[in-house]
PDB file of C-alpha atoms and ligand atoms in Angstrom:
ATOM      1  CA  UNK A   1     123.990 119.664 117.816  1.00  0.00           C
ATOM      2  CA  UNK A   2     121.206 118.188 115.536  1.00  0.00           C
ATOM      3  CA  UNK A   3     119.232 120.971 114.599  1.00  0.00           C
ATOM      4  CA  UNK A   4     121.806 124.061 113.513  1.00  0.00           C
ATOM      5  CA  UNK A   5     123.754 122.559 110.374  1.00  0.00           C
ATOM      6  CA  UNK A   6     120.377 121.734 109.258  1.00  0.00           C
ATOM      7  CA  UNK A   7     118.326 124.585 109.067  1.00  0.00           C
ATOM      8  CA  UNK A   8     115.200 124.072 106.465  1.00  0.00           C
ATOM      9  CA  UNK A   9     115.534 125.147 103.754  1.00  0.00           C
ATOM     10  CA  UNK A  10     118.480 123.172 103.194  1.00  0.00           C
ATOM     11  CA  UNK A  11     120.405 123.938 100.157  1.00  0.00           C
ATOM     12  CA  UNK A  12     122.810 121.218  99.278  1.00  0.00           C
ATOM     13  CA  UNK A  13     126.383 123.078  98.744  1.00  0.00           C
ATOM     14  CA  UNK A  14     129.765 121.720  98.021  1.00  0.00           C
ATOM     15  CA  UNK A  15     130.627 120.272 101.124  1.00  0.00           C
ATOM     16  CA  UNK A  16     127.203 118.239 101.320  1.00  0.00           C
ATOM     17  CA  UNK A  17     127.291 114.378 100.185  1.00  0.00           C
ATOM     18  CA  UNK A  18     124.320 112.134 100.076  1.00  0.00           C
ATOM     19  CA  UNK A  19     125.424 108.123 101.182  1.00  0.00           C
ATOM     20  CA  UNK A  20     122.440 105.997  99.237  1.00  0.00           C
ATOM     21  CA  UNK A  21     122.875 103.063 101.108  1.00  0.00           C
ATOM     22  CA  UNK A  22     122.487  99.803  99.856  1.00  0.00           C
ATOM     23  CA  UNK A  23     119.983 100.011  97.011  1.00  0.00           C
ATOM     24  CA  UNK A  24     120.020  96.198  95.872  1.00  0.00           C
ATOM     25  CA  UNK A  25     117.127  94.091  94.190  1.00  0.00           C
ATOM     26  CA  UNK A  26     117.836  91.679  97.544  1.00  0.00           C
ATOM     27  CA  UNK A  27     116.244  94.360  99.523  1.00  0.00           C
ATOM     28  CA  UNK A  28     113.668  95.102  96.902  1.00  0.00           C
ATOM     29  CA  UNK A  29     110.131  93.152  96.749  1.00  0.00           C
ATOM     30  CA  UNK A  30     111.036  89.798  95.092  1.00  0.00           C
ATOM     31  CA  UNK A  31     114.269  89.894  96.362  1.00  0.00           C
ATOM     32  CA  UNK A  32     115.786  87.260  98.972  1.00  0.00           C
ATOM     33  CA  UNK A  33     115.856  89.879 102.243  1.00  0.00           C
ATOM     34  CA  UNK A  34     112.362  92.008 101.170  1.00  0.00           C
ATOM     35  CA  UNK A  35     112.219  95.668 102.514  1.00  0.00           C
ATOM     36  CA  UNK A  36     108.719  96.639 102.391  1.00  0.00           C
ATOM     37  CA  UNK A  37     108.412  98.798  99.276  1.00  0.00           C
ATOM     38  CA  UNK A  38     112.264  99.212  99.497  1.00  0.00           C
ATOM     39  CA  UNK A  39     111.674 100.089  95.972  1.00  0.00           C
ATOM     40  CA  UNK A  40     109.008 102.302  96.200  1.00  0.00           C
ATOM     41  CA  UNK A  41     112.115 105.067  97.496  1.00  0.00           C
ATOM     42  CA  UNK A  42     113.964 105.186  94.170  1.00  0.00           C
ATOM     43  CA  UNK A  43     112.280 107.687  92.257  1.00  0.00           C
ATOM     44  CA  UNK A  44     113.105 110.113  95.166  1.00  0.00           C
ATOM     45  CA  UNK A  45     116.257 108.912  95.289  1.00  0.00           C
ATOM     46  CA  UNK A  46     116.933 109.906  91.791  1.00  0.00           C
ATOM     47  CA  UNK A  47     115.642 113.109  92.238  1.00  0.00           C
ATOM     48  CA  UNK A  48     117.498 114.213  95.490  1.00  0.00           C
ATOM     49  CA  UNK A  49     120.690 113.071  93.775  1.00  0.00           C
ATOM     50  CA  UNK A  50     120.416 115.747  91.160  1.00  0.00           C
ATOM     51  CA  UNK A  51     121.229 118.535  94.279  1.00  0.00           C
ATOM     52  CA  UNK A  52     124.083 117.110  95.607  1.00  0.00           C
ATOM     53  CA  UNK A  53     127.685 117.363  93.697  1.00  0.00           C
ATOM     54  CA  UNK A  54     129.221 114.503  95.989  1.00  0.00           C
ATOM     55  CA  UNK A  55     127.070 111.384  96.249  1.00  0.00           C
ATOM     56  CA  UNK A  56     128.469 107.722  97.400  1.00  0.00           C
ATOM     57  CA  UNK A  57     126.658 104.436  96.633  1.00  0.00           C
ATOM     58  CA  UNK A  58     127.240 101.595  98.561  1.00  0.00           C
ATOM     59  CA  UNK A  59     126.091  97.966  98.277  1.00  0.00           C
ATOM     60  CA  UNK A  60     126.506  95.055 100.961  1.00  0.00           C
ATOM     61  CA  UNK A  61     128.508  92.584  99.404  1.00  0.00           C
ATOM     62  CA  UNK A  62     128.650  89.452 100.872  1.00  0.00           C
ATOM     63  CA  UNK A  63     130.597  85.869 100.091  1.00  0.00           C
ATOM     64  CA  UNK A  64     128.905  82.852  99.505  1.00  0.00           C
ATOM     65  CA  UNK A  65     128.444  81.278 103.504  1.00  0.00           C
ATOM     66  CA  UNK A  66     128.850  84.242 104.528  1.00  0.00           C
ATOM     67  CA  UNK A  67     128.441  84.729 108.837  1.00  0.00           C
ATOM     68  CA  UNK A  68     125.594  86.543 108.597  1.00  0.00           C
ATOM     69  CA  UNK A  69     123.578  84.006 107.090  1.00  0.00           C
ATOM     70  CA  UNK A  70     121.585  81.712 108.948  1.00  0.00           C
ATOM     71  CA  UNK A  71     122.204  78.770 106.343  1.00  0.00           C
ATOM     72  CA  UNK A  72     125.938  79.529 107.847  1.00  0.00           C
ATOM     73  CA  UNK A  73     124.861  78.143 111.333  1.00  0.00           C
ATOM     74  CA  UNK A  74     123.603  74.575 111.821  1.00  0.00           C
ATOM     75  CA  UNK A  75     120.280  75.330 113.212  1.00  0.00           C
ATOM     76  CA  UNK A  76     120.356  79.118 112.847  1.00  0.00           C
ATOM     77  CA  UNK A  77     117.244  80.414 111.294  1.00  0.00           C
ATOM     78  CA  UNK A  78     116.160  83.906 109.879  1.00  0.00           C
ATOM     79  CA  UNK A  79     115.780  86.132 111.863  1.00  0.00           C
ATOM     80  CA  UNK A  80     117.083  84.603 115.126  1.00  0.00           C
ATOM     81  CA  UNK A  81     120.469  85.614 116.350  1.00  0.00           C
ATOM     82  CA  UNK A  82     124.015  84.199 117.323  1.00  0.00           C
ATOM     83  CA  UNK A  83     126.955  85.279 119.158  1.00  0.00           C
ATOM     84  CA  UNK A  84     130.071  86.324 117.358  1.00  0.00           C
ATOM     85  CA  UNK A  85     133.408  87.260 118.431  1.00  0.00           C
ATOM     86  CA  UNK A  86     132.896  90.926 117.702  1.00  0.00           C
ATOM     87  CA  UNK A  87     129.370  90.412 119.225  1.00  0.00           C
ATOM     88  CA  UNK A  88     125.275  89.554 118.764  1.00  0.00           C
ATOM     89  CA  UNK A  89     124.577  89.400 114.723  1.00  0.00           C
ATOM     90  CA  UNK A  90     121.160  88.577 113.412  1.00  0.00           C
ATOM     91  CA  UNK A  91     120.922  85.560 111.302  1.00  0.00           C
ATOM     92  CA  UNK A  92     119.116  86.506 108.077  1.00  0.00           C
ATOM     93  CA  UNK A  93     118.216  84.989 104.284  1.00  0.00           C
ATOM     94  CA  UNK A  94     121.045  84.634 102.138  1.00  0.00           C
ATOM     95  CA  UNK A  95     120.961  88.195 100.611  1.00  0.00           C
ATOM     96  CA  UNK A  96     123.597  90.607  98.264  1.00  0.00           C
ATOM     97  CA  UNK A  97     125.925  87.793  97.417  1.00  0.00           C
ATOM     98  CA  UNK A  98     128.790  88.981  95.456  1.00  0.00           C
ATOM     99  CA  UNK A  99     128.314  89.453  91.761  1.00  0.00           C
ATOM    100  CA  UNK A 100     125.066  88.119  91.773  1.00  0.00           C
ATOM    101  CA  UNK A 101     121.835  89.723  90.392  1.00  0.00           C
ATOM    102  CA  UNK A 102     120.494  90.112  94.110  1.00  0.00           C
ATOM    103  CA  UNK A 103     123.316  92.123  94.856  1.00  0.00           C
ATOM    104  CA  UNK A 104     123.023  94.657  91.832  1.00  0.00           C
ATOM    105  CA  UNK A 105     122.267  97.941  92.267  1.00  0.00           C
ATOM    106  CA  UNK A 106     118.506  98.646  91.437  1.00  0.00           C
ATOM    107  CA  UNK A 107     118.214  99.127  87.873  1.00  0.00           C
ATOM    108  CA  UNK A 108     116.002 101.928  88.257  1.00  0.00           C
ATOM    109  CA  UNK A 109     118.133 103.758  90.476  1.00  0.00           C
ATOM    110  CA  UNK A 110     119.584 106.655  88.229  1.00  0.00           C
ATOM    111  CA  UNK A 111     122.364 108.342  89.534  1.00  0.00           C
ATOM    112  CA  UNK A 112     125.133 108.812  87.323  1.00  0.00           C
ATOM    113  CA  UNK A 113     127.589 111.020  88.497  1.00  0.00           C
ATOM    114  CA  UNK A 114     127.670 108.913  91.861  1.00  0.00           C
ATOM    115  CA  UNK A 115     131.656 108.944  92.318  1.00  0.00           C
ATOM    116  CA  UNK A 116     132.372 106.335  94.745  1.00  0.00           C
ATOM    117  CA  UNK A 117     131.069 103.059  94.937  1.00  0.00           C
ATOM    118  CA  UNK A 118     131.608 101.351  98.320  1.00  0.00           C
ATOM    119  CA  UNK A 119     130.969  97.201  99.200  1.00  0.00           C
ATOM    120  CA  UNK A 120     130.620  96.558 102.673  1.00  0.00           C
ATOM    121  CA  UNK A 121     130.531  93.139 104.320  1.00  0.00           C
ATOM    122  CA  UNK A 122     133.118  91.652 102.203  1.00  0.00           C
ATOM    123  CA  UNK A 123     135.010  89.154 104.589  1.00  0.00           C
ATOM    124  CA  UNK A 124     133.210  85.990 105.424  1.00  0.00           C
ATOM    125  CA  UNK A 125     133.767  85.980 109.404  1.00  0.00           C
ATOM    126  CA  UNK A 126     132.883  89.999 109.767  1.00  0.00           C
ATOM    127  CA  UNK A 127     129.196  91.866 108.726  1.00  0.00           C
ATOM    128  CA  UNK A 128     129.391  95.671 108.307  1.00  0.00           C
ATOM    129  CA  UNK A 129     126.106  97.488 108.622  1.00  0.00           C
ATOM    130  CA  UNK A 130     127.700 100.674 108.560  1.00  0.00           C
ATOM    131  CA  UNK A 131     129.470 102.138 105.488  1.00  0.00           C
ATOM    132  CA  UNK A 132     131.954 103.370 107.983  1.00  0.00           C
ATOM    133  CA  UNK A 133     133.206 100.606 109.766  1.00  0.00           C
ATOM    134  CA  UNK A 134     132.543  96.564 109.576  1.00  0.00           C
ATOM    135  CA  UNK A 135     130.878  95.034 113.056  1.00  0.00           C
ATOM    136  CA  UNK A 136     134.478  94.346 114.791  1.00  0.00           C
ATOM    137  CA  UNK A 137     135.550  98.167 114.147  1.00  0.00           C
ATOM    138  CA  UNK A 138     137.776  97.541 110.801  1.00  0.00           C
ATOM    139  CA  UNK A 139     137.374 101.334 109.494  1.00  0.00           C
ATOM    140  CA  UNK A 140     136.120 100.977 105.558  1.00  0.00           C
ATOM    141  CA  UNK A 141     138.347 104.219 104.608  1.00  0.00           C
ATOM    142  CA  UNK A 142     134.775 106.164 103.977  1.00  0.00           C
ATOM    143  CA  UNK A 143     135.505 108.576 106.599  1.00  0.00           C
ATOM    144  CA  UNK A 144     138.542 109.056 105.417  1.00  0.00           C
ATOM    145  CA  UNK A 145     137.748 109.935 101.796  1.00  0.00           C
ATOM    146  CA  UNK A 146     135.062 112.007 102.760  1.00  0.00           C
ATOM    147  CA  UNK A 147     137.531 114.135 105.086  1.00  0.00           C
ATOM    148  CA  UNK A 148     140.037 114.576 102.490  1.00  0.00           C
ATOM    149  CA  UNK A 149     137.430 115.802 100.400  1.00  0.00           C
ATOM    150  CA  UNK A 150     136.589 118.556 102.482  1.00  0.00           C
ATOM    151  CA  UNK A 151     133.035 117.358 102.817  1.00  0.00           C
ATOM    152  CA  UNK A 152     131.355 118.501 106.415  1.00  0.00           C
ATOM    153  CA  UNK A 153     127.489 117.141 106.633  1.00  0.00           C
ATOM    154  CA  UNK A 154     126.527 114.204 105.456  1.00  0.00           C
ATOM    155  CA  UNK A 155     122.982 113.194 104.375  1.00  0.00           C
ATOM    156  CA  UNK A 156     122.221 109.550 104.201  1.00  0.00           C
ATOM    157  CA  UNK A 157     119.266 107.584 102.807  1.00  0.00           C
ATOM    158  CA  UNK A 158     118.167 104.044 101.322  1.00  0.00           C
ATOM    159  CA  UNK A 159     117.586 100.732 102.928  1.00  0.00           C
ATOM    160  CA  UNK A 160     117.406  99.462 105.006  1.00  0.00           C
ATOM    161  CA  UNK A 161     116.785 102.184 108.230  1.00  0.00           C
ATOM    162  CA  UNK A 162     116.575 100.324 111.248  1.00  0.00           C
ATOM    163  CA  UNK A 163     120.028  98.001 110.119  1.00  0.00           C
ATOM    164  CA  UNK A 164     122.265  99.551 107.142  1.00  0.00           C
ATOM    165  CA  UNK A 165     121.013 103.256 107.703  1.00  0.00           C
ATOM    166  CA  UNK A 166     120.992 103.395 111.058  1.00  0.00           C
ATOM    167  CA  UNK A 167     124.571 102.085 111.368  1.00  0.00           C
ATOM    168  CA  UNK A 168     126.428 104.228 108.932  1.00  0.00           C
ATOM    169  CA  UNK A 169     124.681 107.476 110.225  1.00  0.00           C
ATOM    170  CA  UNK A 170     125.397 106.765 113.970  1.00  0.00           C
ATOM    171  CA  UNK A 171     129.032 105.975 112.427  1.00  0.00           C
ATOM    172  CA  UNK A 172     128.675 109.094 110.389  1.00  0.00           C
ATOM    173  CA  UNK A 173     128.275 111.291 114.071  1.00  0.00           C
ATOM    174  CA  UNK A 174     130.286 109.530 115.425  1.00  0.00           C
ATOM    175  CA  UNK A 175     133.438 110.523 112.598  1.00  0.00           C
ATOM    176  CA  UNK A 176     132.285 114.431 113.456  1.00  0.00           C
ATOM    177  CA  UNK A 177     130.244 114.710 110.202  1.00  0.00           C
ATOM    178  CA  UNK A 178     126.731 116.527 110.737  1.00  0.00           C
ATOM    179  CA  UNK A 179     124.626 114.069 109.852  1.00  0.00           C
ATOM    180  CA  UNK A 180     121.307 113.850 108.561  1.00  0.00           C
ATOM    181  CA  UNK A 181     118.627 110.986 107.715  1.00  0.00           C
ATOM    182  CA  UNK A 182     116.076 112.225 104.916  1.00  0.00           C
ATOM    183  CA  UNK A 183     113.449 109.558 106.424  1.00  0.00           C
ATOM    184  CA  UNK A 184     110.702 109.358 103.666  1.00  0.00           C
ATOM    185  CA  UNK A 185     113.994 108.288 101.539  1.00  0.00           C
ATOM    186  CA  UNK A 186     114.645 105.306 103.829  1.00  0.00           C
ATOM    187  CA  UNK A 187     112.215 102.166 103.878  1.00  0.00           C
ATOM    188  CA  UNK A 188     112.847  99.743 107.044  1.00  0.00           C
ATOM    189  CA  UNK A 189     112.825  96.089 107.841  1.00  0.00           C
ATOM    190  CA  UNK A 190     111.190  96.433 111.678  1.00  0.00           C
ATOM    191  CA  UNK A 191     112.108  93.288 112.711  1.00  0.00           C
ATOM    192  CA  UNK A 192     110.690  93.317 116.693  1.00  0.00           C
ATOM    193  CA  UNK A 193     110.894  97.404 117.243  1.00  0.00           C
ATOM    194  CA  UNK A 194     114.047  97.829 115.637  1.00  0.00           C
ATOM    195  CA  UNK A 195     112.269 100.762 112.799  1.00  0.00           C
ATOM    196  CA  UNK A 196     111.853 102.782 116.566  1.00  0.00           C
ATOM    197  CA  UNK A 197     114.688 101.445 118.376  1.00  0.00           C
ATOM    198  CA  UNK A 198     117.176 102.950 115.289  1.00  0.00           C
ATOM    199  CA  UNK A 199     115.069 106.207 115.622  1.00  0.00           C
ATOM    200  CA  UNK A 200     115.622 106.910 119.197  1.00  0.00           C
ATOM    201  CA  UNK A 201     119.318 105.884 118.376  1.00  0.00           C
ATOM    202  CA  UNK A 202     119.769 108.085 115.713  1.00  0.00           C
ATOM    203  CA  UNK A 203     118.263 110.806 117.472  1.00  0.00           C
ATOM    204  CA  UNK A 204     120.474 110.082 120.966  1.00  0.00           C
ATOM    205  CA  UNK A 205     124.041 110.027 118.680  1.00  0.00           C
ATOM    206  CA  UNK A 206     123.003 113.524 117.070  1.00  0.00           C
ATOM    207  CA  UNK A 207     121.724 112.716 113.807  1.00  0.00           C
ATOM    208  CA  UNK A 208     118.731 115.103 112.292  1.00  0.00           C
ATOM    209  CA  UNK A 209     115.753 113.649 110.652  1.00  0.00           C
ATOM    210  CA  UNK A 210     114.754 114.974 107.844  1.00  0.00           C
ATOM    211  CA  UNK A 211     111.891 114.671 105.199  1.00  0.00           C
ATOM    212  CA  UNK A 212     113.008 115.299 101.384  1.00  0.00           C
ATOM    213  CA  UNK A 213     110.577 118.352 101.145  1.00  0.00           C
ATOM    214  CA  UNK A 214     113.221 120.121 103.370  1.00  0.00           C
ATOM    215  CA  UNK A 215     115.819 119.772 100.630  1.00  0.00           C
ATOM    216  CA  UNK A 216     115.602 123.138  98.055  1.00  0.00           C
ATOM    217  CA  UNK A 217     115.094 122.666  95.194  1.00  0.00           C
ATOM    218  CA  UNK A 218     112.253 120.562  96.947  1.00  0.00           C
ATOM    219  CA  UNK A 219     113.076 116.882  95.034  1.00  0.00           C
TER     220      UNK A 219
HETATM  221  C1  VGL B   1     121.070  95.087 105.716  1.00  0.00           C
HETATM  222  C2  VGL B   1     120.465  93.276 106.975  1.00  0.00           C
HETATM  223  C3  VGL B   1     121.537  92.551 106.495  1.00  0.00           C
HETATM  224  C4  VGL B   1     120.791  96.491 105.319  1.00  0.00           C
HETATM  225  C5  VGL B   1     122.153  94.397 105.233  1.00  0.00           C
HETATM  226  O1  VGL B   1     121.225  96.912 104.213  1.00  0.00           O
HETATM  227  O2  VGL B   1     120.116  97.194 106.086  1.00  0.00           O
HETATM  228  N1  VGL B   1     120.247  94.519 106.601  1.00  0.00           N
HETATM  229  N2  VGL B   1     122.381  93.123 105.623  1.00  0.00           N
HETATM  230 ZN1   ZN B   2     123.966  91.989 104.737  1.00  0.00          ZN
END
């Protein structure tokens, strides 16, 4: 199921989109949540964004107090975990708060013809890792739009892999897409395992890992 839709080279065509998720100066080095080099992918993000005709941005955008956040929990500290009503959630920094600088696209990230713009993680009570669907299964309509758009594999990359990318490509699968994780364009977090754990995930729900030198032109 993994390997056929995707054989190298892979020549983006009209019913290919790329999903850059969350590319935010949060997740960047000096930002409040730090991937490592999270912003060492955006040059290669730029470039693999040139092959594809149908590209979707998203950026977590979360309220101020928002559940998420361990300042949100008396007691609850970074990185330690909680249970919520649509299940376990990992407590983290305050991070991507809405209309704040932190939450702002990378500057460097060039990708103008990007059509959609999607914010994730909007309500207060709910998180939403995926770009599909927030954590207590409220659909965000991206399926949707990419159906009625005809568009049949989907090719996701960004930050960070083991939480946001992770989530919207097993959600991606899971919505009948062939899906596809260009992995040198994906920087993780690997809080306790979780950059392996989201691996053998992706792998188990169907999704093909790729490397950006498998993309023609080569970006
Ligand atoms: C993310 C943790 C919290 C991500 C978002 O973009 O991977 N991780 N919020
Ligand atoms: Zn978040």
């Amino acid at each position: 199921m993994s390997g056929l839709p995707f054989r190298r080279p892979i020549v983006p065509a009209p019913q290919d989109a790329l999903l850059l998720i969350d590319v935010q100066n949060d997740f960047a080095p000096g930002g409040s949540l730090p991937v490592p080099d999270g912003d060492a992918i955006v040059p290669l993000l730029n470039r693999i964004a040139r092959g594809f005709a149908t590209v979707i941005l998203t950026q977590d955008w979360h309220p101020p107090r928002h559940l998420s956040f361990a300042a949100a929990h008396p007691g609850g500290a970074p990185f330690a975990s909680v249970e919520l009503p649509y299940g376990r959630q990992v407590l983290w920094p305050d991070h991507c708060v809405q209309g704040t600088h932190g939450a702002a696209l990378i500057a460097a990230l060039d990708v103008p013809h990007a059509a959609l713009v999607l914010r994730k993680g909007c309500r207060r009570t709910v998180d939403s890792y995926s770009a599909f669907a927030e954590a207590d299964g409220t659909p965000t309509g991206l399926a949707g739009y990419l159906r009625e758009r005809g568009v049949a594999r989907v090719f996701v990359a960004g930050l960070a892999t083991d939480f946001c990318v992770r989530a919207s490509a097993v959600d991606a699968a899971g919505a009948g897409f062939a899906t596809a994780v260009i992995a040198d364009a994906c920087r993780g977090i690997d809080a306790d395992g979780s950059l392996a754990a989201a691996w053998t995930a992706m792998t188990a729900a169907g999704v093909a890992r790729l490397i950006a030198a498998d993309l023609h032109p080569a970006a």
